[in-house]
Coordinates of C-alpha atoms in Angstrom, one line a residue:
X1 CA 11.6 83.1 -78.8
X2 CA 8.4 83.4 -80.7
X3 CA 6.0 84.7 -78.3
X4 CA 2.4 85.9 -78.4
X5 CA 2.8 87.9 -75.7
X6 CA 5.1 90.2 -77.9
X7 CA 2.4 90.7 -80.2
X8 CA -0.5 91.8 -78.1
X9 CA 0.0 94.2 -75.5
X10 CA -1.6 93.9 -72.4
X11 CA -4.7 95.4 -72.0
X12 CA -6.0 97.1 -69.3
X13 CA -4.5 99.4 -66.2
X14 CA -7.7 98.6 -64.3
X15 CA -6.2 95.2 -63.9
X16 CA -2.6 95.2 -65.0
X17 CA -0.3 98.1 -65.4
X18 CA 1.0 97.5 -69.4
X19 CA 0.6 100.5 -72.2
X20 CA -1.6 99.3 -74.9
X21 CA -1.4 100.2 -79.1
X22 CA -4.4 98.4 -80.2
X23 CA -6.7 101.5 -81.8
X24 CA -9.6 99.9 -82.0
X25 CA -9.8 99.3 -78.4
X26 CA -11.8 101.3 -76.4
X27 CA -9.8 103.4 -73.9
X28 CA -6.7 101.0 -73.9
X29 CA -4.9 102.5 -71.1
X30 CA -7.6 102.4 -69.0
X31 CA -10.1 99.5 -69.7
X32 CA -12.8 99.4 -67.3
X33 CA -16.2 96.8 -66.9
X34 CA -17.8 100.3 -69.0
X35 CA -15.7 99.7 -72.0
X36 CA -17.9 96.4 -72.7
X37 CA -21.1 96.5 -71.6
X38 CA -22.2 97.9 -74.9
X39 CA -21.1 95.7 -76.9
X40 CA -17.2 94.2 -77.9
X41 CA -15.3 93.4 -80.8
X42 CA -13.0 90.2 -81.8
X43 CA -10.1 92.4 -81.3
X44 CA -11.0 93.7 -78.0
X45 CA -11.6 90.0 -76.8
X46 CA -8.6 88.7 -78.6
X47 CA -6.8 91.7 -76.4
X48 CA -8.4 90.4 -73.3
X49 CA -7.9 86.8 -73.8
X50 CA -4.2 86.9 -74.9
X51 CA -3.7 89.6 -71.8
X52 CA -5.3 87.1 -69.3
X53 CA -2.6 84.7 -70.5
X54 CA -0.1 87.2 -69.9
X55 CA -1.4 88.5 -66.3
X56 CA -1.3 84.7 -64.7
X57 CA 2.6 85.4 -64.8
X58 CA 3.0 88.4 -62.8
X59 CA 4.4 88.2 -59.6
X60 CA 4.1 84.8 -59.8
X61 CA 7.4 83.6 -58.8
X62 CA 6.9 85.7 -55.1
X63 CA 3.6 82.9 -54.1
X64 CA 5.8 80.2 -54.8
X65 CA 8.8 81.7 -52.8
X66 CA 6.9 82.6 -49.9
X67 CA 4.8 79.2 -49.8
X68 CA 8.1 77.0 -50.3
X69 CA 9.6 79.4 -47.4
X70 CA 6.6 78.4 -45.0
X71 CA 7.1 74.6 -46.0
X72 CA 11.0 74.9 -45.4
X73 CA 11.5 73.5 -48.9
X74 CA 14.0 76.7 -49.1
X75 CA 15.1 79.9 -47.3
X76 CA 15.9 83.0 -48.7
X77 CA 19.3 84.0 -47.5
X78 CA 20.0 86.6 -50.0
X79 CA 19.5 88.9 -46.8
X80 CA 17.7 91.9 -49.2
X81 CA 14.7 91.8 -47.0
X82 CA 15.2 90.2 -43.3
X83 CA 11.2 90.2 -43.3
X84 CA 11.8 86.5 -45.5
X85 CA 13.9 85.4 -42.1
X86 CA 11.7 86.7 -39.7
X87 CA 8.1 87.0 -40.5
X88 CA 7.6 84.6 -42.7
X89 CA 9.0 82.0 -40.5
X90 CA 7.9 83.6 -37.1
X91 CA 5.1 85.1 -37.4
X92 CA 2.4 86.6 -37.5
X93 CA 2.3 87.8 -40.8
X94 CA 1.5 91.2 -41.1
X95 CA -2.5 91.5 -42.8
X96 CA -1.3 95.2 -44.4
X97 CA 2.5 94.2 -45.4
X98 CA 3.7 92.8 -49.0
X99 CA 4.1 89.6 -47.8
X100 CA 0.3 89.0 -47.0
X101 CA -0.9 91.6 -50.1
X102 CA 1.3 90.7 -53.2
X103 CA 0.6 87.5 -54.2
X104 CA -3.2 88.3 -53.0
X105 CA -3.5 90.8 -55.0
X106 CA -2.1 89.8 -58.1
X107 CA -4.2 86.2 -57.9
X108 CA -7.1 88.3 -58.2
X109 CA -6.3 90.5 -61.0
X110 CA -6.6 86.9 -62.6
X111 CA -9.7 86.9 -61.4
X112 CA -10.8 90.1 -62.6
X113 CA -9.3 89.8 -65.8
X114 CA -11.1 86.4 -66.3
X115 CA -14.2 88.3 -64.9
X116 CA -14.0 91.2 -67.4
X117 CA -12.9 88.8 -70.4
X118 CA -16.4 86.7 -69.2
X119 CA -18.1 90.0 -69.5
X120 CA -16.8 91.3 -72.8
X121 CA -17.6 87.9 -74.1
X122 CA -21.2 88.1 -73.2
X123 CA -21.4 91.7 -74.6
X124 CA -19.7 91.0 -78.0
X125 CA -21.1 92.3 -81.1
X126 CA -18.9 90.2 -83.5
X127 CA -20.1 87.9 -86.0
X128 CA -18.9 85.1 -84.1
X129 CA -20.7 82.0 -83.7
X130 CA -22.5 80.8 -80.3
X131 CA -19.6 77.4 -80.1
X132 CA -16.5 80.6 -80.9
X133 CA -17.6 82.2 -78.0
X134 CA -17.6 79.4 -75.6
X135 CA -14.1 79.2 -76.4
X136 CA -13.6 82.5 -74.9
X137 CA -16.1 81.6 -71.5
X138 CA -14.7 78.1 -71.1
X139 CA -11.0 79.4 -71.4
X140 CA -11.8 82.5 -68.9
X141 CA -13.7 80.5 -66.6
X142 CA -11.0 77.9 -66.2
X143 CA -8.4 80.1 -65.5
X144 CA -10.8 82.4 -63.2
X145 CA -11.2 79.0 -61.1
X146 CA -7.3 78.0 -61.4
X147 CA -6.5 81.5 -59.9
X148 CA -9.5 81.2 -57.1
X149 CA -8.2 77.5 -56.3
X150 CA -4.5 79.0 -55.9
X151 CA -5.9 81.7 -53.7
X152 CA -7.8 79.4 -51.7
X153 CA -4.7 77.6 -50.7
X154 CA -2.8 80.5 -49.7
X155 CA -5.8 81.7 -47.5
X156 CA -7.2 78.3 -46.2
X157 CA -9.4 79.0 -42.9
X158 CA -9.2 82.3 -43.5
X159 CA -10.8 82.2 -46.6
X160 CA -11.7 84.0 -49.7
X161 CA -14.3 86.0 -51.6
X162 CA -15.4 83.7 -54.9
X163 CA -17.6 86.6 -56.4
X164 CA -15.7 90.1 -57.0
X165 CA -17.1 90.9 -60.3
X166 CA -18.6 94.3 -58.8
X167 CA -16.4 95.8 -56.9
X168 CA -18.4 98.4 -55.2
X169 CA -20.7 95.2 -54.0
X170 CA -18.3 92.6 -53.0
X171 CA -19.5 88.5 -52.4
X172 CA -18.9 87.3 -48.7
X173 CA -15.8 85.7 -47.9
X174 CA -16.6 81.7 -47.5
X175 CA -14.7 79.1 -45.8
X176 CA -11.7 76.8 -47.2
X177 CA -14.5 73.9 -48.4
X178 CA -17.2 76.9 -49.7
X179 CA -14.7 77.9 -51.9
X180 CA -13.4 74.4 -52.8
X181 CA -17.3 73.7 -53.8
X182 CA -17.9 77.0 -55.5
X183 CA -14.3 76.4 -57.5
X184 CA -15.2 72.9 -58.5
X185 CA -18.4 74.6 -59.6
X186 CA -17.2 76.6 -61.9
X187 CA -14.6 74.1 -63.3
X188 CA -17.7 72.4 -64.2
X189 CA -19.4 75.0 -66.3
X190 CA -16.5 76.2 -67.7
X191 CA -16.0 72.4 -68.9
X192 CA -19.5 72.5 -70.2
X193 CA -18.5 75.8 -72.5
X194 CA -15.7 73.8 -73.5
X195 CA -17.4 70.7 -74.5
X196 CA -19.5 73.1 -76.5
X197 CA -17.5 75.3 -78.2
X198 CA -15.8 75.2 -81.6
X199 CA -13.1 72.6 -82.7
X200 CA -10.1 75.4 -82.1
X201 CA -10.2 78.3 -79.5
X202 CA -11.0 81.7 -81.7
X203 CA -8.2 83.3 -80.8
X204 CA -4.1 82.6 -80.2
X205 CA -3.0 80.7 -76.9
X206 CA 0.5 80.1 -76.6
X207 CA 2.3 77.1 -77.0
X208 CA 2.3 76.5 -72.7
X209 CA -1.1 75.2 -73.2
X210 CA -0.2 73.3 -76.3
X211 CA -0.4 70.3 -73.6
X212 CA 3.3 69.7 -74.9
X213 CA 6.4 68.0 -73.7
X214 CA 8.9 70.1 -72.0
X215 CA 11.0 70.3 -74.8
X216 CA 8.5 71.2 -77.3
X217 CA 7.0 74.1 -75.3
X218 CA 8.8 77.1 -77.3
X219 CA 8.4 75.8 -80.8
X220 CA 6.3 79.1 -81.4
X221 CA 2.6 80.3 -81.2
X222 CA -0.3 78.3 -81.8
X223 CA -4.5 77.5 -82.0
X224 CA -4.9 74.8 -79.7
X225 CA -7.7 72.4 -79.7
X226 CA -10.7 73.4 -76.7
X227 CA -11.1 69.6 -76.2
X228 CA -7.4 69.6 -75.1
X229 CA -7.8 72.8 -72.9
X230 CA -10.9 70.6 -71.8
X231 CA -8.4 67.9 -70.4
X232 CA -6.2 71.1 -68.7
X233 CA -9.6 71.6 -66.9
X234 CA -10.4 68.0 -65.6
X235 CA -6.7 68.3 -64.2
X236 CA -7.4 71.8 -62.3
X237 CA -10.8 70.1 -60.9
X238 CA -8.8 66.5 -60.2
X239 CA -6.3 68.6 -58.1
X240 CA -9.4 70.4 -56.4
X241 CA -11.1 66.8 -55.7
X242 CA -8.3 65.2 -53.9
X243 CA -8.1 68.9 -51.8
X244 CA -11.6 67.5 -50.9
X245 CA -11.1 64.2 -50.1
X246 CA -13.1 63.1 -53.1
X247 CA -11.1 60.6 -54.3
X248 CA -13.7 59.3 -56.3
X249 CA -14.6 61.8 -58.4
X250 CA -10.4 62.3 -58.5
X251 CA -10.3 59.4 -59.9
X252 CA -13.4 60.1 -62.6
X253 CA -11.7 63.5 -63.8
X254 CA -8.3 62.0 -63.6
X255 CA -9.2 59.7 -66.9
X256 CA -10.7 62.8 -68.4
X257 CA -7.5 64.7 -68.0
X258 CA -4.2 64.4 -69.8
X259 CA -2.8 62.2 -67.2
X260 CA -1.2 59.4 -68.9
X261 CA 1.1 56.8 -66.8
X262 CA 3.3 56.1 -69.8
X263 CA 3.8 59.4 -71.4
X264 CA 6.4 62.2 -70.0
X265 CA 6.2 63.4 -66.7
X266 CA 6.5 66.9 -68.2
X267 CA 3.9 66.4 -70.5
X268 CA 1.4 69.7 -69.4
X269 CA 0.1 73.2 -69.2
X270 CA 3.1 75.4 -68.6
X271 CA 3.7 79.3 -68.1
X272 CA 6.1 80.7 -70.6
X273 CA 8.6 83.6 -70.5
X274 CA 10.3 85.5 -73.2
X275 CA 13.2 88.7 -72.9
X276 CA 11.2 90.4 -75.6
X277 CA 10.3 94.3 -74.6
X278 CA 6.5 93.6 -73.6
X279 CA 7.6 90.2 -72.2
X280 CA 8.2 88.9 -68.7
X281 CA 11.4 86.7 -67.4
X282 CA 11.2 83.8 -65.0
X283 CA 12.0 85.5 -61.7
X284 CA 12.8 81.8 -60.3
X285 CA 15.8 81.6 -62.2
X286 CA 19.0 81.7 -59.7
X287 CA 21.9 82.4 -60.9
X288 CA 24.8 79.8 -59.8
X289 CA 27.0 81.0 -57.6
X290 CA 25.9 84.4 -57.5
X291 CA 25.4 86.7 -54.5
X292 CA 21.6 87.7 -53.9
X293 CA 20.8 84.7 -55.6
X294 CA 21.2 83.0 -52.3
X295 CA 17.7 80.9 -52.5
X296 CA 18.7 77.8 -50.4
X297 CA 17.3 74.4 -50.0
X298 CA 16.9 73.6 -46.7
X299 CA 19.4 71.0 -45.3
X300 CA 17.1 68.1 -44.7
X301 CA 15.7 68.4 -48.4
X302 CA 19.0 66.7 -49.4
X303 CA 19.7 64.7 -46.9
X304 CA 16.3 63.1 -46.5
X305 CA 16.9 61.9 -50.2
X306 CA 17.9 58.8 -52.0
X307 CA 21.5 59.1 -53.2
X308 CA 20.3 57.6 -57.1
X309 CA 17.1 60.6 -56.9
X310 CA 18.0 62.1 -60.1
X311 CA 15.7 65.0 -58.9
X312 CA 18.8 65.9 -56.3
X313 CA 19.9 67.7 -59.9
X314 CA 17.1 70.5 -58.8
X315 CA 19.3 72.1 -56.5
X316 CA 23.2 72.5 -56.2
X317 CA 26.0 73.2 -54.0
X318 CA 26.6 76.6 -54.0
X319 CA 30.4 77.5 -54.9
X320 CA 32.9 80.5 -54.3
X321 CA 35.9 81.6 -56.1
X322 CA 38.7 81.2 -53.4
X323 CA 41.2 82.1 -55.7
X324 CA 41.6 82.4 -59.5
X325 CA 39.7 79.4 -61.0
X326 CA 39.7 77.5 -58.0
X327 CA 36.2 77.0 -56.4
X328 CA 35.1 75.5 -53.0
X329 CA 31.6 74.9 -51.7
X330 CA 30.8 77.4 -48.9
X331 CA 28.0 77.3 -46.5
X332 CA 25.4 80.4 -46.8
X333 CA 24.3 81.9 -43.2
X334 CA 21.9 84.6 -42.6
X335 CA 19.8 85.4 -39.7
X336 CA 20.5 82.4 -37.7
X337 CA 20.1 80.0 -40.6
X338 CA 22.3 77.8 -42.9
X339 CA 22.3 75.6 -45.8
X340 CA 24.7 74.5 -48.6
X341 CA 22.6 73.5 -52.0
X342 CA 21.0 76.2 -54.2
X343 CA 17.7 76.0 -55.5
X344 CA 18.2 75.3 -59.7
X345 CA 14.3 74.7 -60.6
X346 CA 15.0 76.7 -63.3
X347 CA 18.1 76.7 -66.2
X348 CA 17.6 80.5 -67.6
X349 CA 15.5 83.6 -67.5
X350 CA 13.3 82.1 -70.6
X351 CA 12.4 78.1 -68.9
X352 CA 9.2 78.1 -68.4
X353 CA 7.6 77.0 -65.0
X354 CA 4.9 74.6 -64.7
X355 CA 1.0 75.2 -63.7
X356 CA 0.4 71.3 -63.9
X357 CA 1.8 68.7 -65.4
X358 CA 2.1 64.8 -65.7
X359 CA 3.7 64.4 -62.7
X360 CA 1.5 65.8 -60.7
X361 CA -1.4 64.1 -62.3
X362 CA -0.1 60.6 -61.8
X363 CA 1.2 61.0 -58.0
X364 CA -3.0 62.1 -57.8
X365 CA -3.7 59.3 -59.0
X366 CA -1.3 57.0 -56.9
X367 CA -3.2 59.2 -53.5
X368 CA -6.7 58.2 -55.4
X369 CA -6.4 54.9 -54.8
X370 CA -4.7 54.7 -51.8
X371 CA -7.1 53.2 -49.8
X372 CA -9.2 51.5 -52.1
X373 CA -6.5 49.6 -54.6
X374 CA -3.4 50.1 -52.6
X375 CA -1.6 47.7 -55.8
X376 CA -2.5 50.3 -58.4
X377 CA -1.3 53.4 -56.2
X378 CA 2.3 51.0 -56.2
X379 CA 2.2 51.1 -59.5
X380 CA 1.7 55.0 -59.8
X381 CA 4.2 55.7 -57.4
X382 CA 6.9 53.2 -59.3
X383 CA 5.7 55.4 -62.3
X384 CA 7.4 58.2 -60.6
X385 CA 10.2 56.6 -58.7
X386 CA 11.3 55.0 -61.8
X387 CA 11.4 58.1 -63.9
X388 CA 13.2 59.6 -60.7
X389 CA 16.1 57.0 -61.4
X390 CA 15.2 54.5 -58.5
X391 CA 14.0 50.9 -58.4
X392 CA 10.4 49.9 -57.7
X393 CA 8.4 50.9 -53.7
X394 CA 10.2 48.1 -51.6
X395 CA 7.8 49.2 -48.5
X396 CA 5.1 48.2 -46.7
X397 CA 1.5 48.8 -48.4
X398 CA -0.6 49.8 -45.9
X399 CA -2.3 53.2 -45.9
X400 CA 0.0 54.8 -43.7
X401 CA 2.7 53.1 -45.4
X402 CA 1.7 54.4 -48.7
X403 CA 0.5 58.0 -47.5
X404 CA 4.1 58.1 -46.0
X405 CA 5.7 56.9 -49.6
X406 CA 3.5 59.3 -51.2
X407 CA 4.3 62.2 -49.3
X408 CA 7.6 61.5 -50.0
X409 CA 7.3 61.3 -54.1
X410 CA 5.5 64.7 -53.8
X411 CA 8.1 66.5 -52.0
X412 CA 10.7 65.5 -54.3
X413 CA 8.6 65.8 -57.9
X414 CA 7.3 69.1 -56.8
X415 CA 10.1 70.8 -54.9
X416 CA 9.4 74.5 -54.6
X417 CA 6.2 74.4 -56.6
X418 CA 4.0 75.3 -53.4
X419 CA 2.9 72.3 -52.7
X420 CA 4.9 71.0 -49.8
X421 CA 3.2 73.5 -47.8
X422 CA -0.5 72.5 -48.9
X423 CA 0.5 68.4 -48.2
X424 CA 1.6 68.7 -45.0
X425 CA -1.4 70.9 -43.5
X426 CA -4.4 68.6 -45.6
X427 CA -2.8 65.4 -44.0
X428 CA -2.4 66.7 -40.9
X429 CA 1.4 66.7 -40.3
X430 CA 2.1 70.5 -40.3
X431 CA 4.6 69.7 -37.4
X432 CA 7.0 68.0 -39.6
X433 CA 8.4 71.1 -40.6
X434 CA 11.8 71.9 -39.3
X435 CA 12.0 74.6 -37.0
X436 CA 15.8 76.0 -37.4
X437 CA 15.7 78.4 -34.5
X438 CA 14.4 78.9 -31.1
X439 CA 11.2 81.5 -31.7
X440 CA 10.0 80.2 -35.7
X441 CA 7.1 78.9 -35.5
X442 CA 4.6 76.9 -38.3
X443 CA 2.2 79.0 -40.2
X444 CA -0.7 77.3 -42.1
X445 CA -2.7 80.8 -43.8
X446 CA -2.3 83.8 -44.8
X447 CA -4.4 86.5 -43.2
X448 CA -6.5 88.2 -45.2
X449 CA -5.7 91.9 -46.0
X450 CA -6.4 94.7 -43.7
X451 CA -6.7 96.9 -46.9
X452 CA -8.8 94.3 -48.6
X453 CA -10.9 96.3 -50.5
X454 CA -8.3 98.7 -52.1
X455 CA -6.4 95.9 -52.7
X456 CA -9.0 94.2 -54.7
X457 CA -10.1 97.8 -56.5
X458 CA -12.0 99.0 -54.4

């Protein structure tokens, strides 16, 4: 596959751990804030942008295993780490262990990277007009806010530092709806460097933000348009809306996104993956079948479902070889706990995984209206029930019957995508999770790190 990401090396160990060849760029094993203060050239933000791309993937597979874990979409019964059948679903997480650390960490190496791409931007000595460079702030800023957003739902009360741009003077932590504010506030300005930068982006993006179908996601590298990143945006700050309970302004940056109710569901902004030698794989790929690949929907996932729900295909029942080409379904048990489909989100180490999409877009939209045009929000959520292979909402159409139908779609479209996990606690119903065994308990946060500070560079 055709892959930027082959082409550029990542840039700097400050922020990611990935040698760099470009000559030209100052101190490439070792980038710091230093490196750009006086002044940075096309290729160094070209590095940068291209790198900030790259970063978004790393360990990214790990938040949504251990937020699908919490929301029982799955278990991990692979048994390689017992803390994925005790902690995680016991509590309380450890504030200095991997579980709690990993996925914070690496959301804020986004951050940084976003911070120092902002920087180098501002400090650039290229010829470069004022509209090239928004490209670069719009495109950093929107990612920056993406990552914060993310962050902010792993952390909820406990919540999270917005500024870390000096790390010797670190911003206050602020609560869940400081940082939804502060988020949606820099969604905005990055929309404004957007609206006013040039036609194309000045410098490669790869073809996951091409705003493509599925299918036509590899097709190779590309210049996208900034007024279709611009639409990416609206969706990030439509998604942070509705975690408001704004569901007017949803609706407002819903028609200024890509969200189109007769279009493909998989029409979006996806992460891709390549097997190249400076590339990363999808690490949610499960092989079929295959010992330590034992990541198992939870019971109730499939038999809660329609029978016609073409999105059933998502998982599978994992098979064993009983004797030479004969196979037999077989219950996997660890720990005290037991399920019979594998998770299949994924076909190979190269799909890639979504960061939002359609589907996500138009179930907003169905939740926008709930409320206000209960008939429109029908015809979102027939939108997806349709494309899911069954016939039209038969139900009642009150709020609570439509909340209830919604919550539904959204477990089903978005299996092990990390939202499950986010519904339930922002409508209140955090005690619909099952709890498989006597001690597991529901966990709605992640502390924040004992080792904060070092974790964050410090």
């Amino acid at each position: 596959m055709k892959n930027i990401f082959n082409k550029v090396f990542i840039l700097s160990a400050l922020i990611w751990s990935v040698s760099c060849n470009l000559d030209d760029v100052p101190n490439p094993n070792a980038a710091s804030v230093g490196d750009f203060t006086d002044g940075a050239s096309k290729t160094d933000l070209d590095a940068l942008a291209v790198g900030l791309e790259a970063v978004m993937r790393n360990d990214l597979h790990f938040h949504y295993q251990t937020t699908s874990i919490l929301a029982r979409d799955y278990y991990d019964l692979t048994g390689i780490d017992p803390r994925f059948t005790q902690e995680i679903l016991k509590g309380p997480l450890d504030n200095n262990g991997f579980i709690t650390t990993r996925s914070y960490a690496a959301w804020y190496k986004i951050v940084q990277s976003a911070n120092l791409l902002e920087l180098a931007t501002n400090n650039s000595v290229t010829a470069l007009t004022d509209a090239e460079l928004n490209s670069y702030l719009g495109y950093a800023k929107t990612m920056k806010a993406y990552s914060l957003l993310m962050l902010s739902s792993r952390q909820y009360t406990n919540g999270i530092r917005l500024d870390v741009e000096d790390k010797d003077n670190l911003g206050p932590i602020v609560s869940y709806d400081a940082a939804l504010t502060g988020i949606m506030e820099l969604l905005d300005e990055a929309h404004g460097d957007l609206t006013a930068a040039s036609e194309s982006f000045a410098f490669p993006i790869s073809t996951g933000f091409g705003n493509a179908n599925d299918e036509d996601i590899l097709a190779g590298d590309s210049f996208f348009l900034t007024a279709e990143f611009a639409k990416f945006n609206r969706a990030i700050a439509a998604r942070t809306a509705i975690y408001q309970g704004d569901k007017t302004a949803a609706m407002t940056l819903l028609g200024d996104s890509f969200m189109d109710m007769t279009a493909s569901l998989n029409r979006g902004v996806w992460h891709i993956f390549g097997q190249g030698g400076n590339d990363l794989t999808n690490q949610q790929f499960y092989i079929p079948n295959q010992s330590a690949n034992e990541f198992m929907a939870h019971d109730s996932w499939v038999a809660d479902a329609d029978v016609d729900d073409n999105r059933l295909s998502k998982v599978g029942l994992f098979m064993v070889e009983v004797e030479k080409d004969v196979w037999e379904a077989q219950t996997q048990t660890f720990d005290g706990l037991s399920a019979d489909y594998q998770v299949r989100l994924y076909s190979s180490l190269t799909a890639p995984i979504s960061i939002i999409r359609n589907e996500e877009l138009v179930l907003l939209y169905a939740e926008a209206n709930i409320g206000t045009d209960n008939a429109e929000a029908v015809v979102a959520l027939n939108v997806i029930r349709n494309a899911a292979g069954l016939a039209d909402y038969a139900g009642g159409t009150t709020d609570a019957d439509l909340e209830n139908e919604l919550l539904v779609q959204r477990r089903y479209s978005l299996f092990g995508e990390g939202h499950r996990w986010v519904d339930l606690r922002r409508f209140g119903r955090m005690d619909e999770i099952p709890l498989d065994r006597a001690g597991d308990n529901v966990i709605d946060a992640f502390p924040t790190p004992v080792n904060e500070n070092e974790v964050l560079g410090g």
